[in-house]
mmCIF file of C-alpha atoms in Angstrom:
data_model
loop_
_atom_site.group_PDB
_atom_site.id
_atom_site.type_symbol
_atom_site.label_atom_id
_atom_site.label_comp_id
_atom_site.label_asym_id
_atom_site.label_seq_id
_atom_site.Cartn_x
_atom_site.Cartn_y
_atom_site.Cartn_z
ATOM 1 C CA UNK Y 40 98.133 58.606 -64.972
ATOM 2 C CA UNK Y 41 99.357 61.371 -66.517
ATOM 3 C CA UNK Y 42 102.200 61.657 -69.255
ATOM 4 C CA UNK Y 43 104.201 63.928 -66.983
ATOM 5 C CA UNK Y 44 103.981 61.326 -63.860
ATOM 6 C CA UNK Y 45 104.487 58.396 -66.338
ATOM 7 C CA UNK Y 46 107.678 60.118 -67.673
ATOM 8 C CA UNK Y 47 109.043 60.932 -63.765
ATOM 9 C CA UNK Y 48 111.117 57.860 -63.712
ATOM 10 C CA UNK Y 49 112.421 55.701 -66.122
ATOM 11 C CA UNK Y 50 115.401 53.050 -65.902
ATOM 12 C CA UNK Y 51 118.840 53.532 -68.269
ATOM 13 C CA UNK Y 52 121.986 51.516 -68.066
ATOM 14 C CA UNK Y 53 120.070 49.860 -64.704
ATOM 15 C CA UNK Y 54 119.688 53.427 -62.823
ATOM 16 C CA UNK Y 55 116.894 55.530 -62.421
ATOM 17 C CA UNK Y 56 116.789 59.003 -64.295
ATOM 18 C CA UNK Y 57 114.234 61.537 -63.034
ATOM 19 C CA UNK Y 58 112.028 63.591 -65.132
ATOM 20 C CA UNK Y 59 113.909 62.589 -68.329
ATOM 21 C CA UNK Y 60 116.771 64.750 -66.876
ATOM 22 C CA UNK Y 61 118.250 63.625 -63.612
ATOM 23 C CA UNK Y 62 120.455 60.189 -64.072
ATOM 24 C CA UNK Y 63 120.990 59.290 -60.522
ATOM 25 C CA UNK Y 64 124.489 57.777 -59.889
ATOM 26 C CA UNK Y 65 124.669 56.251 -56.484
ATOM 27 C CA UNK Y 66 123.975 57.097 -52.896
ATOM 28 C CA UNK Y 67 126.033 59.681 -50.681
ATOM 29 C CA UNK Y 68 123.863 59.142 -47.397
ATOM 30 C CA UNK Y 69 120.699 58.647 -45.343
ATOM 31 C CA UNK Y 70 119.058 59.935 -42.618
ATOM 32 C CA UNK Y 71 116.170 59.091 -40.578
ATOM 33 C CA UNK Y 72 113.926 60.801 -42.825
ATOM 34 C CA UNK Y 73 115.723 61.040 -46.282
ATOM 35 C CA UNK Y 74 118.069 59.623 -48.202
ATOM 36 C CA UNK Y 75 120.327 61.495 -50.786
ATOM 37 C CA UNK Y 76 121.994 60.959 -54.090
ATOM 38 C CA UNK Y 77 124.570 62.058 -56.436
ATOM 39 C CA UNK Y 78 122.847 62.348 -59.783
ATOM 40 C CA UNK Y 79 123.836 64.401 -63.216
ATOM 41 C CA UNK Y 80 121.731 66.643 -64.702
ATOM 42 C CA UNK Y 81 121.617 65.774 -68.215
ATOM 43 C CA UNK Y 82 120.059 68.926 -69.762
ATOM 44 C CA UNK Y 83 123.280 70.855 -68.180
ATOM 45 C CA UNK Y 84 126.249 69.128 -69.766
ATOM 46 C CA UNK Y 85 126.106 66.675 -66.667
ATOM 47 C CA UNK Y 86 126.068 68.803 -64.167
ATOM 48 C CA UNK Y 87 126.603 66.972 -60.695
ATOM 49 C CA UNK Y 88 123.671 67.368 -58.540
ATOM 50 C CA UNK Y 89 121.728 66.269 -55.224
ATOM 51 C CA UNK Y 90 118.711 64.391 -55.064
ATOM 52 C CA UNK Y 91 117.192 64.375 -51.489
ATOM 53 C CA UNK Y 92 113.971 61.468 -51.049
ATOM 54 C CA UNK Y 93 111.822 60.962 -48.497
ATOM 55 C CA UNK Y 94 112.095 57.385 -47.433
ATOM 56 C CA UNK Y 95 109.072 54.827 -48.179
ATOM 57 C CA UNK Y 96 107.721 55.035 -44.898
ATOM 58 C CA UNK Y 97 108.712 58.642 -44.303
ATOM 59 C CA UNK Y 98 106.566 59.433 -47.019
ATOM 60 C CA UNK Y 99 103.689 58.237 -45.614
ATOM 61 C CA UNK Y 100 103.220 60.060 -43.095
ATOM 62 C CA UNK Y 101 101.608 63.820 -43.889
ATOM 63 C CA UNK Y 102 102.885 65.578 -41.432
ATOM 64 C CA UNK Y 103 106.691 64.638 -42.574
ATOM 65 C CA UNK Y 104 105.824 65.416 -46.375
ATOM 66 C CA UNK Y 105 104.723 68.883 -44.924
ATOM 67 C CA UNK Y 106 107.643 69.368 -43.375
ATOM 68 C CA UNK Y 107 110.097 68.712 -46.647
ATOM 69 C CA UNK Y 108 108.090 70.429 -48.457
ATOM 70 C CA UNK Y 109 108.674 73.351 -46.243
ATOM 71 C CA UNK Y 110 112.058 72.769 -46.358
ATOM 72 C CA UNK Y 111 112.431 73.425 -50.208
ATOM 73 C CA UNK Y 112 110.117 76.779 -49.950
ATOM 74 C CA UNK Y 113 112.575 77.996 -47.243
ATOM 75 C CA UNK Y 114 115.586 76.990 -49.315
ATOM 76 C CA UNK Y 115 114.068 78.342 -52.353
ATOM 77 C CA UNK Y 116 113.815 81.993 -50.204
ATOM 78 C CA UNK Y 117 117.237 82.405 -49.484
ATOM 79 C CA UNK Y 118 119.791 83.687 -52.340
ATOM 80 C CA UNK Y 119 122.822 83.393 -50.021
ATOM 81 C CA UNK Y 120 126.704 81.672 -51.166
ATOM 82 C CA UNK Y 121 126.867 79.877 -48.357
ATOM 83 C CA UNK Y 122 123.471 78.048 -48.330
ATOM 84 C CA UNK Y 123 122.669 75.213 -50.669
ATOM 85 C CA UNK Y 124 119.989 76.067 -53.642
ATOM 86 C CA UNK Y 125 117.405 74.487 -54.870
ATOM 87 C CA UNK Y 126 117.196 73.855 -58.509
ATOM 88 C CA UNK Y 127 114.237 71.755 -59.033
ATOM 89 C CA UNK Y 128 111.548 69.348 -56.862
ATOM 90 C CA UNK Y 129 108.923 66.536 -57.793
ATOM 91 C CA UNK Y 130 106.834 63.822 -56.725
ATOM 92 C CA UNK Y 131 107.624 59.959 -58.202
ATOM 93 C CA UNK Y 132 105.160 58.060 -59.113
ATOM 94 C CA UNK Y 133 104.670 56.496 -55.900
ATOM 95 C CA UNK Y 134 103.691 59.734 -54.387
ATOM 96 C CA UNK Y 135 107.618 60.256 -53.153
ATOM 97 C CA UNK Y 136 108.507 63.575 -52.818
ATOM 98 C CA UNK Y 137 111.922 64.496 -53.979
ATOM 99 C CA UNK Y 138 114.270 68.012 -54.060
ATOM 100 C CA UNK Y 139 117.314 68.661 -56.320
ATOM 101 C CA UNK Y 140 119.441 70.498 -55.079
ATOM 102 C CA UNK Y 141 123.229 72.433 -55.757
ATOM 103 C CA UNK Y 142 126.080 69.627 -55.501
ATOM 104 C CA UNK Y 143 129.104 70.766 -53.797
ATOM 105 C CA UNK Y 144 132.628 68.976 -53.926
ATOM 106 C CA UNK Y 145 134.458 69.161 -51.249
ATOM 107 C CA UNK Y 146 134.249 67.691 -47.264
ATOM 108 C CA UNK Y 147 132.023 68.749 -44.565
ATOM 109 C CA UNK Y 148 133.826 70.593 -41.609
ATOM 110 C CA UNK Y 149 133.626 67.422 -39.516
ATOM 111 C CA UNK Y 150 135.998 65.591 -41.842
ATOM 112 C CA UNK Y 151 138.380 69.300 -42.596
ATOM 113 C CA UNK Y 152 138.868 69.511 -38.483
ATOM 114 C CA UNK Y 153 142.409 67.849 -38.537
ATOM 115 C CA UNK Y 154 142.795 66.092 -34.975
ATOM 116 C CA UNK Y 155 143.801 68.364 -32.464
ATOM 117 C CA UNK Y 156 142.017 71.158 -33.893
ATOM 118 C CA UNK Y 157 142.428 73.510 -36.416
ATOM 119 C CA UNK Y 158 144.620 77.158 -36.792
ATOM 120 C CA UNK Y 159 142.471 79.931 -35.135
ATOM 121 C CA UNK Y 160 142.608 82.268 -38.301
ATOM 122 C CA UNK Y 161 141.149 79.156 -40.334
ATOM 123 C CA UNK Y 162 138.625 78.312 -37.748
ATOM 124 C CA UNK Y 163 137.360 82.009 -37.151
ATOM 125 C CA UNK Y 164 137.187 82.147 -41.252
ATOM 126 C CA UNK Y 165 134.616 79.471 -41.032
ATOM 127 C CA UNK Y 166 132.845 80.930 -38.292
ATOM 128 C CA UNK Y 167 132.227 84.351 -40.359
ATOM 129 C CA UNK Y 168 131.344 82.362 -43.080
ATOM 130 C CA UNK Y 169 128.666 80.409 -41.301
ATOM 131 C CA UNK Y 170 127.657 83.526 -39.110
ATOM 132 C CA UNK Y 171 126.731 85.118 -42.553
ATOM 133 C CA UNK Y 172 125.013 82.328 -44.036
ATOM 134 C CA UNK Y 173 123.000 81.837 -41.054
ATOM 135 C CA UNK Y 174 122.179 85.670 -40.849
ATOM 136 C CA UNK Y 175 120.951 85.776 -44.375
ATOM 137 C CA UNK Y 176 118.731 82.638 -43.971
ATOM 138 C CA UNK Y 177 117.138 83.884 -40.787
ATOM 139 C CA UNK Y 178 116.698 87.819 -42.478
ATOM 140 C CA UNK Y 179 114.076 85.581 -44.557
ATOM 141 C CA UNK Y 180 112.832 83.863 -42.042
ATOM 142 C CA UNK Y 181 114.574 80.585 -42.212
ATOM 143 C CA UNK Y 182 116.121 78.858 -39.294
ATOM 144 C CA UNK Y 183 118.936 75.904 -39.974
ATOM 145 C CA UNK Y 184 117.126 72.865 -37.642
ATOM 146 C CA UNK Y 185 120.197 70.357 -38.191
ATOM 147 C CA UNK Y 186 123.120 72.216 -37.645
ATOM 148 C CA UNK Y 187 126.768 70.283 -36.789
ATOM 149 C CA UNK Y 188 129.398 70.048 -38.789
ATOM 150 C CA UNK Y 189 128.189 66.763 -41.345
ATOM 151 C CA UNK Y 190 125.633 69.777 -42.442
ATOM 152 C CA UNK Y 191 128.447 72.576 -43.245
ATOM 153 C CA UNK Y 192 130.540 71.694 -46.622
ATOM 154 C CA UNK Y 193 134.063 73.300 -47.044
ATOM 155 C CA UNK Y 194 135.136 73.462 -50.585
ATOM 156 C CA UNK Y 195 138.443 75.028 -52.585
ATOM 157 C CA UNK Y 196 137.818 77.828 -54.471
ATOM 158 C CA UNK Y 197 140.479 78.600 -57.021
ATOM 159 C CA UNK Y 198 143.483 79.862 -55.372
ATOM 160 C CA UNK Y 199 143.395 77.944 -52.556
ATOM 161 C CA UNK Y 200 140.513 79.986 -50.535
ATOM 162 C CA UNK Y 201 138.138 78.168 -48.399
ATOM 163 C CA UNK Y 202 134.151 78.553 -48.863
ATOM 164 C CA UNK Y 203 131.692 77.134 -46.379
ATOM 165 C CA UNK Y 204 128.356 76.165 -47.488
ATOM 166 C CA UNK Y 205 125.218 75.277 -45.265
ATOM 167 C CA UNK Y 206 122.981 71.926 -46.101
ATOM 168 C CA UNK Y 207 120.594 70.076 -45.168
ATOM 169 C CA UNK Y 208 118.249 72.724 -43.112
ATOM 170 C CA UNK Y 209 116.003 69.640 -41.574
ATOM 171 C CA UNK Y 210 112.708 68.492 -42.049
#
């Protein structure tokens, strides 16, 4: 085994911390493919971040590790605002495949949509936003597989403006 695969993952304080660098904190959901995680990237002051696994038996299958592997190529295409990045990717030493990703605080749209809707003005402000987003991922070539509103994040810029931003594109 390699010094770079033995160094992947290493316990600290009882949690695991990726690559030396990524100190994962606790779980934020899970899907029927993945499973994701707030961590802190500890070579950028602590910078909150996303780690997205396959799960065990996810990851066994070829055809599924294609597919998020494809996921963070298309993600890595697409320099857009309102579409998640990608900051890094790696492989545990298990052979589970994992992408870090851009954190972002705020709600997704499903839990902003006060009951009984929403003002038209804020609702069509979303809709631009997420018609541009999805423009710019499909002028690369990139089409959003999982979208609802769990996978659209609303945060608060400074000054009160809101700013949508696209995740989880689907494996």
């Amino acid at each position: 085994m390699s010094s770079d695969v033995e160094q992947e993952v290493r316990q600290e304080d009882g949690k695991p911390v990726l690559k030396n660098r990524y100190a994962v904190e606790r779980e934020l959901g899970r899907g029927g493919m993945s499973v994701v995680y707030l961590a802190h990237d500890r070579k950028l002051l602590n910078k909150p971040v996303v780690v997205k696994m396959l799960l065990e038996k996810q990851n066994q299958n070829e055809w599924v590790r294609k597919k998020f592997m494809q996921e963070m190529e298309a993600l890595a295409r697409i320099d857009h605002p309102g579409i998640i990045s990608i900051l890094d990717y790696g492989d545990l030493p298990n052979g589970t495949q994992y992408l870090v990703m851009q954190y972002v605080e705020g709600r997704t749209l499903r839990d902003t949509i006060p009951e009984g809707g929403m003002e038209m003005s804020r609702a069509s402000n979303f809709i631009r936003q997420i018609g541009q987003a999805l423009s710019a991922a499909h002028g690369k070539g990139v089409w959003h597989r999982d979208l609802k509103p769990e996978n659209i994040m609303i945060s608060t810029l400074a000054g009160g403006e809101e700013h949508v931003k696209l995740i989880d594109f689907g494996i």
